[in-house]
Amino acid sequence: ECIVKCFPIMETILSADAIFTWNDTMPVLVHFITMLYDDYKSQVNALISVIIKERTKLAAKQESTHSVDQATLSVIDSIGMEEFWPHLKLHGQMVDATKGSNNWWILSLLRIRGGGAGQMKAGKLDFFFHQVLPMARQSDAMSKKSSSMMNLHKTRVENLWALFPAFCANATDIDSALPQLTPILMRAMNDRRYPAILAFICKGLAALVPDAFEEPMLSMESAEGNDEAKSKVLQAQCSILIPALFKLVGVLYKEQNSSNGQTDCSKDIENASMAIASAARLASEDVVRNIFKKLLQKLLKSSQRMEDPVQVGETSSLLRLSQALVMSKVLATDDIVLLYRCIKPMIRADTTPPQVEKRAYKVLNELCKAYSDLLLKPEQLKDICE
């Protein structure tokens, strides 16, 4: 009874008369909500609705919203997006963003903050599949119908996809939900209408790996129960995604090189490469080995024709992919030796284009960090330093 009486008091904190106290009182309010959410959901949800309403009023008056923004993010982190989702009421705000309250600002906040990966309470990928993605599709469809609202709806698509990393971090249903998401991820990361989505997908894929395993390539023998099912699904889906990511990096390099400096895909290439490094840790060993063999063959062939600017770009692309596989720390000893022998002439030759030489040095640096026991032996170190 005493706790119930506290709720009206907490609502007075949110009144316009108490706005000058918000910097101090909002953290207390968030703690109150966090502690009582499970036992007093209806009362707490009513309090959350008041927070959102008051923030909307502040924005309309163009007043500072920092303290309430931070409180909103803290509440979402605490109770999770699935519990908070009904408060957004986005379905009623799809057509006309200017009519009534507009809660899309919450997704913009989350995007600016980085999506919430690693901070938000564990959730389910299935929720992202059935609740978030349909809204992204609807916004995408609406962007094609109205030229005046196109940019608004495209931003909404990206803001919805920005939630993907948060659902990947600590996801509780990887084994059942990831297979249905994989084809969608492959299409979305190649959709150049929404270049920002690639970064969200890559960040999400990277978040799946530390969530599942502490060490690279957890063996099936060491996994038990749900972990075994998760291990098998991750291995299968990563084995599908890696070839697609490899192909994407090649496309991005070609797009950048053909634009004569007008298009900068370096950030996208970096994101895709980091996703490869993460996915390779869990993909099938045979898949990674076959990809590496093909990569090495192409690299050897491309390095013989570096007087051609197109080949310079391709060689740089192949070296970047090699670097990603090295970072995964899953290559066999023989593969490492072959890769070192392949890049060695690129570092030593005076005729090597600067772009290729720089990337080759980066590969060598990763080799020395990831496989120091092999490459930093006295006899090998002497060869590297010569």
PDB file of C-alpha atoms in Angstrom, residues 239-339:
ATOM      1  CA  SER A 239      28.643 -20.423 -43.248  1.00  0.00           C
ATOM      2  CA  ILE A 240      25.897 -18.925 -45.436  1.00  0.00           C
ATOM      3  CA  LEU A 241      26.646 -15.305 -44.547  1.00  0.00           C
ATOM      4  CA  ILE A 242      30.432 -15.328 -45.021  1.00  0.00           C
ATOM      5  CA  PRO A 243      30.392 -15.862 -48.826  1.00  0.00           C
ATOM      6  CA  ALA A 244      27.762 -13.112 -49.131  1.00  0.00           C
ATOM      7  CA  LEU A 245      29.915 -10.735 -47.063  1.00  0.00           C
ATOM      8  CA  PHE A 246      32.975 -11.567 -49.172  1.00  0.00           C
ATOM      9  CA  LYS A 247      31.066 -10.762 -52.326  1.00  0.00           C
ATOM     10  CA  LEU A 248      29.773  -7.534 -50.800  1.00  0.00           C
ATOM     11  CA  VAL A 249      33.279  -6.288 -49.953  1.00  0.00           C
ATOM     12  CA  GLY A 250      34.301  -6.858 -53.569  1.00  0.00           C
ATOM     13  CA  VAL A 251      31.273  -4.929 -54.818  1.00  0.00           C
ATOM     14  CA  LEU A 252      32.001  -2.046 -52.426  1.00  0.00           C
ATOM     15  CA  TYR A 253      35.616  -1.799 -53.591  1.00  0.00           C
ATOM     16  CA  LYS A 254      34.494  -1.737 -57.223  1.00  0.00           C
ATOM     17  CA  GLU A 255      31.887   0.925 -56.448  1.00  0.00           C
ATOM     18  CA  GLN A 256      34.491   3.063 -54.713  1.00  0.00           C
ATOM     19  CA  ASN A 257      37.149   2.657 -57.406  1.00  0.00           C
ATOM     20  CA  SER A 258      34.758   3.300 -60.291  1.00  0.00           C
ATOM     21  CA  SER A 259      33.462   6.537 -58.773  1.00  0.00           C
ATOM     22  CA  ASN A 260      36.815   8.354 -59.079  1.00  0.00           C
ATOM     23  CA  GLY A 261      36.740   9.368 -55.463  1.00  0.00           C
ATOM     24  CA  GLN A 262      33.092  10.484 -55.466  1.00  0.00           C
ATOM     25  CA  THR A 263      31.935   7.543 -53.357  1.00  0.00           C
ATOM     26  CA  ASP A 264      33.617   6.606 -50.073  1.00  0.00           C
ATOM     27  CA  CYS A 265      32.777   3.024 -49.097  1.00  0.00           C
ATOM     28  CA  SER A 266      35.643   2.643 -46.634  1.00  0.00           C
ATOM     29  CA  LYS A 267      33.364   2.562 -43.580  1.00  0.00           C
ATOM     30  CA  ASP A 268      31.082  -0.035 -45.160  1.00  0.00           C
ATOM     31  CA  ILE A 269      34.102  -2.138 -46.120  1.00  0.00           C
ATOM     32  CA  GLU A 270      35.398  -1.914 -42.565  1.00  0.00           C
ATOM     33  CA  ASN A 271      32.028  -2.956 -41.118  1.00  0.00           C
ATOM     34  CA  ALA A 272      31.669  -5.896 -43.502  1.00  0.00           C
ATOM     35  CA  SER A 273      35.233  -7.010 -42.779  1.00  0.00           C
ATOM     36  CA  MET A 274      34.627  -6.975 -39.028  1.00  0.00           C
ATOM     37  CA  ALA A 275      31.478  -9.036 -39.576  1.00  0.00           C
ATOM     38  CA  ILE A 276      33.531 -11.562 -41.563  1.00  0.00           C
ATOM     39  CA  ALA A 277      36.064 -11.787 -38.743  1.00  0.00           C
ATOM     40  CA  SER A 278      33.249 -12.490 -36.279  1.00  0.00           C
ATOM     41  CA  ALA A 279      31.322 -14.938 -38.473  1.00  0.00           C
ATOM     42  CA  ALA A 280      34.455 -16.895 -39.408  1.00  0.00           C
ATOM     43  CA  ARG A 281      34.920 -17.841 -35.759  1.00  0.00           C
ATOM     44  CA  LEU A 282      31.727 -19.871 -35.867  1.00  0.00           C
ATOM     45  CA  ALA A 283      31.397 -20.921 -39.509  1.00  0.00           C
ATOM     46  CA  SER A 284      32.189 -24.401 -40.737  1.00  0.00           C
ATOM     47  CA  GLU A 285      35.924 -25.055 -40.884  1.00  0.00           C
ATOM     48  CA  ASP A 286      35.540 -26.479 -44.390  1.00  0.00           C
ATOM     49  CA  VAL A 287      33.725 -23.368 -45.599  1.00  0.00           C
ATOM     50  CA  VAL A 288      36.391 -21.041 -44.209  1.00  0.00           C
ATOM     51  CA  ARG A 289      39.188 -23.181 -45.638  1.00  0.00           C
ATOM     52  CA  ASN A 290      37.628 -23.304 -49.124  1.00  0.00           C
ATOM     53  CA  ILE A 291      37.021 -19.553 -49.115  1.00  0.00           C
ATOM     54  CA  PHE A 292      40.610 -18.929 -48.054  1.00  0.00           C
ATOM     55  CA  LYS A 293      41.992 -21.138 -50.834  1.00  0.00           C
ATOM     56  CA  LYS A 294      39.993 -19.288 -53.483  1.00  0.00           C
ATOM     57  CA  LEU A 295      40.986 -15.975 -51.932  1.00  0.00           C
ATOM     58  CA  LEU A 296      44.670 -16.857 -52.017  1.00  0.00           C
ATOM     59  CA  GLN A 297      44.486 -17.968 -55.654  1.00  0.00           C
ATOM     60  CA  LYS A 298      42.833 -14.701 -56.652  1.00  0.00           C
ATOM     61  CA  LEU A 299      45.346 -12.711 -54.610  1.00  0.00           C
ATOM     62  CA  LEU A 300      48.313 -14.392 -56.293  1.00  0.00           C
ATOM     63  CA  LYS A 301      46.818 -13.826 -59.723  1.00  0.00           C
ATOM     64  CA  SER A 302      45.856 -10.215 -59.054  1.00  0.00           C
ATOM     65  CA  SER A 303      49.257  -9.315 -57.581  1.00  0.00           C
ATOM     66  CA  GLN A 304      50.938 -10.195 -60.877  1.00  0.00           C
ATOM     67  CA  ARG A 305      49.097  -7.440 -62.754  1.00  0.00           C
ATOM     68  CA  MET A 306      49.260  -4.425 -60.492  1.00  0.00           C
ATOM     69  CA  GLU A 307      50.180  -2.032 -63.271  1.00  0.00           C
ATOM     70  CA  ASP A 308      46.438  -1.984 -63.994  1.00  0.00           C
ATOM     71  CA  PRO A 309      44.525   0.416 -61.636  1.00  0.00           C
ATOM     72  CA  VAL A 310      41.586  -1.986 -61.604  1.00  0.00           C
ATOM     73  CA  GLN A 311      43.834  -4.780 -60.358  1.00  0.00           C
ATOM     74  CA  VAL A 312      45.244  -2.497 -57.679  1.00  0.00           C
ATOM     75  CA  GLY A 313      41.732  -2.043 -56.301  1.00  0.00           C
ATOM     76  CA  GLU A 314      41.020  -5.772 -56.515  1.00  0.00           C
ATOM     77  CA  THR A 315      44.288  -6.639 -54.777  1.00  0.00           C
ATOM     78  CA  SER A 316      43.483  -4.196 -51.978  1.00  0.00           C
ATOM     79  CA  SER A 317      40.058  -5.780 -51.626  1.00  0.00           C
ATOM     80  CA  LEU A 318      41.524  -9.282 -51.422  1.00  0.00           C
ATOM     81  CA  LEU A 319      44.092  -8.163 -48.859  1.00  0.00           C
ATOM     82  CA  ARG A 320      41.324  -6.620 -46.740  1.00  0.00           C
ATOM     83  CA  LEU A 321      39.435  -9.913 -46.827  1.00  0.00           C
ATOM     84  CA  SER A 322      42.605 -11.776 -45.895  1.00  0.00           C
ATOM     85  CA  GLN A 323      43.065  -9.448 -42.952  1.00  0.00           C
ATOM     86  CA  ALA A 324      39.522 -10.200 -41.766  1.00  0.00           C
ATOM     87  CA  LEU A 325      40.158 -13.951 -41.821  1.00  0.00           C
ATOM     88  CA  VAL A 326      43.436 -13.489 -39.956  1.00  0.00           C
ATOM     89  CA  MET A 327      41.608 -11.489 -37.284  1.00  0.00           C
ATOM     90  CA  SER A 328      39.228 -14.409 -36.762  1.00  0.00           C
ATOM     91  CA  LYS A 329      42.190 -16.555 -35.628  1.00  0.00           C
ATOM     92  CA  VAL A 330      40.753 -19.695 -37.236  1.00  0.00           C
ATOM     93  CA  LEU A 331      43.210 -20.240 -40.095  1.00  0.00           C
ATOM     94  CA  ALA A 332      45.420 -23.308 -40.040  1.00  0.00           C
ATOM     95  CA  THR A 333      49.199 -23.030 -39.721  1.00  0.00           C
ATOM     96  CA  ASP A 334      49.724 -23.985 -43.359  1.00  0.00           C
ATOM     97  CA  ASP A 335      47.316 -21.252 -44.448  1.00  0.00           C
ATOM     98  CA  ILE A 336      49.163 -18.636 -42.411  1.00  0.00           C
ATOM     99  CA  VAL A 337      52.496 -19.604 -43.946  1.00  0.00           C
ATOM    100  CA  LEU A 338      51.021 -19.452 -47.460  1.00  0.00           C
ATOM    101  CA  LEU A 339      49.486 -16.033 -46.821  1.00  0.00           C
TER     102      LEU A 339
END
